[in-house]
mmCIF file of C-alpha atoms in Angstrom:
data_model
loop_
_atom_site.group_PDB
_atom_site.id
_atom_site.type_symbol
_atom_site.label_atom_id
_atom_site.label_comp_id
_atom_site.label_asym_id
_atom_site.label_seq_id
_atom_site.Cartn_x
_atom_site.Cartn_y
_atom_site.Cartn_z
ATOM 1 C CA GLY Q 1 98.182 81.344 133.417
ATOM 2 C CA ARG Q 2 95.014 83.261 132.754
ATOM 3 C CA GLY Q 3 94.316 84.633 129.311
ATOM 4 C CA TYR Q 4 91.675 86.565 127.389
ATOM 5 C CA ASP Q 5 90.130 85.560 124.105
ATOM 6 C CA GLU Q 6 87.766 88.082 122.498
ATOM 7 C CA ASP Q 7 86.189 85.248 120.482
ATOM 8 C CA MET Q 8 84.644 83.925 123.715
ATOM 9 C CA LEU Q 9 82.260 86.915 123.628
ATOM 10 C CA ALA Q 10 81.314 86.402 119.968
ATOM 11 C CA ASP Q 11 77.965 84.865 119.047
ATOM 12 C CA TYR Q 12 79.381 83.318 115.916
ATOM 13 C CA ASP Q 13 82.608 82.737 114.045
ATOM 14 C CA VAL Q 14 83.026 83.447 110.310
ATOM 15 C CA LEU Q 15 84.975 80.657 108.626
ATOM 16 C CA ASP Q 16 85.023 81.956 105.054
ATOM 17 C CA TYR Q 17 84.016 84.967 102.953
ATOM 18 C CA SER Q 18 83.133 85.016 99.272
ATOM 19 C CA VAL Q 19 82.772 88.610 98.062
ATOM 20 C CA ASP Q 20 81.742 89.823 94.607
ATOM 21 C CA ALA Q 21 81.895 93.644 94.452
ATOM 22 C CA THR Q 22 81.701 96.272 91.712
ATOM 23 C CA TYR Q 23 82.906 99.837 92.281
ATOM 24 C CA THR Q 24 82.595 102.921 90.077
ATOM 25 C CA PRO Q 25 85.173 105.456 91.346
ATOM 26 C CA LEU Q 26 83.774 108.586 89.683
ATOM 27 C CA ARG Q 27 80.330 107.979 91.218
ATOM 28 C CA GLU Q 28 81.719 106.360 94.386
ATOM 29 C CA TRP Q 29 79.075 103.693 93.898
ATOM 30 C CA MET Q 30 79.460 100.127 95.151
ATOM 31 C CA GLU Q 31 77.403 97.030 94.474
ATOM 32 C CA GLY Q 32 78.218 93.816 96.278
ATOM 33 C CA ARG Q 33 77.182 90.283 97.029
ATOM 34 C CA ALA Q 34 78.883 88.568 99.956
ATOM 35 C CA THR Q 35 78.506 85.025 101.251
ATOM 36 C CA MET Q 36 79.530 84.274 104.839
ATOM 37 C CA THR Q 37 80.048 80.730 106.112
ATOM 38 C CA VAL Q 38 79.345 80.926 109.847
ATOM 39 C CA ARG Q 39 79.680 78.610 112.845
ATOM 40 C CA VAL Q 40 77.532 79.382 115.891
ATOM 41 C CA ARG Q 41 79.498 79.903 119.120
ATOM 42 C CA SER Q 42 76.755 80.837 121.594
ATOM 43 C CA TYR Q 43 74.475 78.189 123.096
ATOM 44 C CA VAL Q 44 71.442 79.469 121.198
ATOM 45 C CA LEU Q 45 71.425 82.051 118.411
ATOM 46 C CA SER Q 46 68.302 83.534 116.829
ATOM 47 C CA THR Q 47 69.651 86.901 115.596
ATOM 48 C CA PHE Q 48 72.861 87.725 113.766
ATOM 49 C CA THR Q 49 74.500 91.120 114.130
ATOM 50 C CA VAL Q 50 76.499 91.981 111.009
ATOM 51 C CA LYS Q 51 78.681 95.048 110.379
ATOM 52 C CA LEU Q 52 78.036 96.873 107.101
ATOM 53 C CA ALA Q 53 78.390 100.565 106.220
ATOM 54 C CA GLU Q 54 75.142 102.443 106.869
ATOM 55 C CA SER Q 55 75.269 104.101 103.439
ATOM 56 C CA LEU Q 56 74.981 100.684 101.756
ATOM 57 C CA VAL Q 57 71.373 99.598 101.238
ATOM 58 C CA VAL Q 58 70.723 95.906 101.856
ATOM 59 C CA ARG Q 59 68.661 94.419 99.039
ATOM 60 C CA SER Q 60 68.356 90.871 100.334
ATOM 61 C CA VAL Q 61 69.633 88.428 102.950
ATOM 62 C CA VAL Q 62 69.307 84.743 102.135
ATOM 63 C CA GLY Q 63 70.207 81.748 104.296
ATOM 64 C CA ASP Q 64 71.032 78.336 102.887
ATOM 65 C CA ARG Q 65 68.527 76.745 105.281
ATOM 66 C CA ALA Q 66 65.675 79.202 105.699
ATOM 67 C CA GLY Q 67 65.700 81.132 102.425
ATOM 68 C CA ARG Q 68 65.046 84.862 102.507
ATOM 69 C CA LEU Q 69 65.559 86.381 105.974
ATOM 70 C CA LEU Q 70 64.345 89.526 107.724
ATOM 71 C CA ALA Q 71 67.075 92.177 108.072
ATOM 72 C CA LEU Q 72 66.770 95.424 110.057
ATOM 73 C CA ARG Q 73 69.083 98.415 110.182
ATOM 74 C CA VAL Q 74 70.204 100.125 113.413
ATOM 75 C CA ARG Q 75 69.930 103.853 112.734
ATOM 76 C CA GLY Q 76 73.190 105.750 113.143
ATOM 77 C CA GLN Q 77 75.266 102.585 113.301
ATOM 78 C CA ASN Q 78 76.949 100.299 110.790
ATOM 79 C CA ASN Q 79 74.991 97.340 112.122
ATOM 80 C CA LEU Q 80 72.524 94.992 110.469
ATOM 81 C CA LEU Q 81 70.270 92.664 112.480
ATOM 82 C CA VAL Q 82 69.359 89.411 110.724
ATOM 83 C CA SER Q 83 66.576 87.326 112.283
ATOM 84 C CA LEU Q 84 66.370 83.555 111.950
ATOM 85 C CA PRO Q 85 63.005 81.741 111.864
ATOM 86 C CA THR Q 86 64.448 78.906 113.964
ATOM 87 C CA PRO Q 87 67.225 79.370 116.563
ATOM 88 C CA LEU Q 88 70.538 77.621 115.953
ATOM 89 C CA SER Q 89 72.512 75.651 118.509
ATOM 90 C CA GLN Q 90 76.185 75.896 119.332
ATOM 91 C CA GLY Q 91 78.410 74.376 116.655
ATOM 92 C CA GLU Q 92 75.862 74.542 113.821
ATOM 93 C CA LEU Q 93 76.859 75.935 110.448
ATOM 94 C CA ILE Q 94 74.906 78.374 108.290
ATOM 95 C CA THR Q 95 75.649 80.296 105.104
ATOM 96 C CA LEU Q 96 74.350 83.853 104.688
ATOM 97 C CA THR Q 97 74.329 85.658 101.339
ATOM 98 C CA ILE Q 98 73.866 89.444 101.561
ATOM 99 C CA THR Q 99 73.273 91.629 98.505
ATOM 100 C CA TYR Q 100 73.793 95.380 98.906
ATOM 101 C CA ALA Q 101 74.488 98.615 97.015
ATOM 102 C CA GLY Q 102 75.016 102.310 97.682
ATOM 103 C CA ARG Q 103 77.413 105.234 97.699
ATOM 104 C CA LEU Q 104 80.582 104.560 99.643
ATOM 105 C CA GLN Q 105 83.413 107.032 100.046
ATOM 106 C CA SER Q 106 87.012 106.018 100.529
ATOM 107 C CA LEU Q 107 88.605 106.985 103.844
ATOM 108 C CA PRO Q 108 92.021 108.701 103.908
ATOM 109 C CA PRO Q 109 95.006 106.754 105.265
ATOM 110 C CA ASP Q 110 95.681 106.706 108.974
ATOM 111 C CA ARG Q 111 97.594 109.609 110.462
ATOM 112 C CA GLU Q 112 100.592 107.333 110.996
ATOM 113 C CA VAL Q 113 100.871 106.773 107.240
ATOM 114 C CA ALA Q 114 102.918 109.337 105.310
ATOM 115 C CA LEU Q 115 100.942 110.943 102.480
ATOM 116 C CA ALA Q 116 103.274 111.009 99.509
ATOM 117 C CA GLY Q 117 103.076 114.034 97.270
ATOM 118 C CA GLU Q 118 101.534 116.429 99.772
ATOM 119 C CA PRO Q 119 102.650 120.029 99.025
ATOM 120 C CA GLN Q 120 103.407 120.868 102.657
ATOM 121 C CA ASP Q 121 105.813 117.931 102.957
ATOM 122 C CA ALA Q 122 107.736 118.912 99.850
ATOM 123 C CA GLY Q 123 107.755 122.587 100.818
ATOM 124 C CA VAL Q 124 109.258 121.985 104.231
ATOM 125 C CA LEU Q 125 111.887 119.398 103.334
ATOM 126 C CA PHE Q 126 112.828 120.507 99.831
ATOM 127 C CA PRO Q 127 111.558 124.037 99.002
ATOM 128 C CA ASP Q 128 112.819 123.933 95.396
ATOM 129 C CA ALA Q 129 111.775 120.339 94.645
ATOM 130 C CA PRO Q 130 108.880 119.688 92.234
ATOM 131 C CA VAL Q 131 105.669 118.341 93.739
ATOM 132 C CA LEU Q 132 104.470 115.051 92.288
ATOM 133 C CA THR Q 133 100.723 114.634 92.626
ATOM 134 C CA PRO Q 134 99.764 110.969 92.986
ATOM 135 C CA GLU Q 135 96.954 109.357 91.048
ATOM 136 C CA PRO Q 136 93.559 109.402 92.773
ATOM 137 C CA ARG Q 137 93.012 106.240 94.784
ATOM 138 C CA TRP Q 138 90.109 104.674 96.633
ATOM 139 C CA VAL Q 139 91.034 102.501 99.598
ATOM 140 C CA PHE Q 140 88.638 100.146 101.402
ATOM 141 C CA THR Q 141 89.570 98.388 104.631
ATOM 142 C CA ASN Q 142 87.755 97.259 107.768
ATOM 143 C CA ARG Q 143 87.415 100.963 108.659
ATOM 144 C CA THR Q 144 84.875 101.430 105.863
ATOM 145 C CA ASP Q 145 82.829 98.244 106.499
ATOM 146 C CA TRP Q 146 82.554 97.760 102.741
ATOM 147 C CA TYR Q 147 81.536 94.100 103.073
ATOM 148 C CA PRO Q 148 79.383 92.255 105.656
ATOM 149 C CA GLN Q 149 81.510 91.051 108.551
ATOM 150 C CA ALA Q 150 81.314 89.922 112.146
ATOM 151 C CA PRO Q 151 81.225 92.578 114.912
ATOM 152 C CA VAL Q 152 84.258 90.936 116.529
ATOM 153 C CA THR Q 153 87.269 90.900 114.216
ATOM 154 C CA ASP Q 154 88.436 87.372 113.501
ATOM 155 C CA TYR Q 155 90.519 85.453 110.988
ATOM 156 C CA ALA Q 156 88.906 83.762 107.982
ATOM 157 C CA THR Q 157 89.746 82.581 104.493
ATOM 158 C CA ALA Q 158 88.281 84.522 101.579
ATOM 159 C CA THR Q 159 87.853 84.818 97.843
ATOM 160 C CA MET Q 160 87.098 88.131 96.119
ATOM 161 C CA ARG Q 161 85.921 89.090 92.633
ATOM 162 C CA LEU Q 162 86.379 92.852 92.238
ATOM 163 C CA THR Q 163 85.127 94.709 89.159
ATOM 164 C CA VAL Q 164 86.139 98.261 88.201
ATOM 165 C CA PRO Q 165 86.209 100.334 84.989
ATOM 166 C CA SER Q 166 88.998 99.170 82.681
ATOM 167 C CA THR Q 167 90.839 102.484 83.104
ATOM 168 C CA TYR Q 168 91.628 101.463 86.708
ATOM 169 C CA GLN Q 169 93.436 98.563 88.338
ATOM 170 C CA VAL Q 170 92.984 96.761 91.656
ATOM 171 C CA MET Q 171 95.171 95.296 94.388
ATOM 172 C CA ALA Q 172 93.607 93.415 97.280
ATOM 173 C CA SER Q 173 94.175 91.086 100.219
ATOM 174 C CA GLY Q 174 95.427 87.627 99.387
ATOM 175 C CA GLU Q 175 97.029 86.581 96.121
ATOM 176 C CA PRO Q 176 95.859 87.105 92.524
ATOM 177 C CA ALA Q 177 93.843 84.126 91.310
ATOM 178 C CA GLY Q 178 93.878 83.785 87.561
ATOM 179 C CA THR Q 179 94.025 86.386 84.810
ATOM 180 C CA PRO Q 180 91.835 89.525 85.000
ATOM 181 C CA THR Q 181 88.712 89.287 82.841
ATOM 182 C CA VAL Q 182 87.985 92.216 80.519
ATOM 183 C CA LYS Q 183 84.505 93.066 79.248
ATOM 184 C CA ALA Q 184 84.515 95.500 76.339
ATOM 185 C CA GLY Q 185 82.522 98.722 76.503
ATOM 186 C CA THR Q 186 79.567 99.718 74.329
ATOM 187 C CA GLY Q 187 80.888 103.036 73.008
ATOM 188 C CA PRO Q 188 83.727 105.590 72.973
ATOM 189 C CA ARG Q 189 82.809 106.835 76.458
ATOM 190 C CA ASP Q 190 82.478 103.328 77.861
ATOM 191 C CA ALA Q 191 85.880 101.673 78.270
ATOM 192 C CA GLY Q 192 84.358 98.505 79.669
ATOM 193 C CA VAL Q 193 85.107 96.820 82.986
ATOM 194 C CA THR Q 194 87.785 94.497 84.305
ATOM 195 C CA THR Q 195 87.256 91.845 86.971
ATOM 196 C CA TYR Q 196 90.128 90.875 89.260
ATOM 197 C CA GLU Q 197 90.109 87.759 91.439
ATOM 198 C CA PHE Q 198 92.014 87.358 94.703
ATOM 199 C CA ALA Q 199 92.174 84.459 97.138
ATOM 200 C CA ALA Q 200 93.257 84.467 100.781
ATOM 201 C CA ARG Q 201 93.883 80.771 101.343
ATOM 202 C CA GLN Q 202 95.418 81.444 104.738
ATOM 203 C CA PRO Q 203 93.033 83.108 107.231
ATOM 204 C CA VAL Q 204 93.306 86.908 107.255
ATOM 205 C CA ARG Q 205 92.033 89.387 109.836
ATOM 206 C CA TYR Q 206 90.131 91.578 107.365
ATOM 207 C CA LEU Q 207 89.724 92.194 103.628
ATOM 208 C CA ALA Q 208 91.039 95.324 101.932
ATOM 209 C CA TRP Q 209 91.557 96.610 98.409
ATOM 210 C CA VAL Q 210 92.665 99.706 96.547
ATOM 211 C CA VAL Q 211 91.452 101.123 93.227
ATOM 212 C CA SER Q 212 93.751 103.400 91.234
ATOM 213 C CA LYS Q 213 95.703 103.691 88.005
ATOM 214 C CA LEU Q 214 98.475 101.244 88.768
ATOM 215 C CA ALA Q 215 101.447 100.149 86.707
ATOM 216 C CA PRO Q 216 103.074 96.729 87.045
ATOM 217 C CA SER Q 217 106.447 96.761 88.740
ATOM 218 C CA THR Q 218 109.468 95.088 87.191
ATOM 219 C CA SER Q 219 112.413 93.243 88.683
ATOM 220 C CA ALA Q 220 115.851 92.349 87.455
ATOM 221 C CA THR Q 221 118.691 90.165 88.654
ATOM 222 C CA VAL Q 222 122.211 91.587 88.670
ATOM 223 C CA GLU Q 223 125.099 89.161 88.898
ATOM 224 C CA LEU Q 224 128.063 90.501 90.814
ATOM 225 C CA PRO Q 225 131.615 89.224 90.356
ATOM 226 C CA PRO Q 226 132.840 86.966 93.116
ATOM 227 C CA ALA Q 227 134.480 88.641 96.041
ATOM 228 C CA PRO Q 228 138.273 88.668 95.939
ATOM 229 C CA PRO Q 229 139.976 86.148 98.224
#
């Protein structure tokens, strides 16, 4: 029967992301460098439209074929227009590397997600129960447009190198790749930074990560006696 594929309306398809981002929670400041491997889907493509938060300033856009490219912002939108000197044909591949920086705030969870530790929840359900305030956390998903991505959501593989102050930890899409790398600070007020690597070897719909003071979870195996006959 008939079907609908939103990719049919897309000018290009992102095959892989490689994102290197640094975030300072107290300043809410992000610096990033993202490489997108793209396959052209339209018959002719001379301009790429890329989603990226408007608060992030684009420092450079470089293509593997044409070198440095012209990039224009659309005011009031999280869109970036990248012009190519020579149009590409359907099926061609190109790699774009976008460097950016700026202040980026974390968005609160969706309304459907229960906010643990909220005073009104504890007050209604258990008036005498103590209120546990969770650690501050900064969450970045496709709602924040924290990395350059296609206007039409699609699945792609990805690798991420995420750097935060050493007093914080990171969890992100994919699986941890290797041991976190620690760079010592320069003084008593500088605790240094830690870089975490994650890899999504199976295509994922979008990339997300959370910054907070996390503690590793533990597991244990309990052997039960066999059931009586």
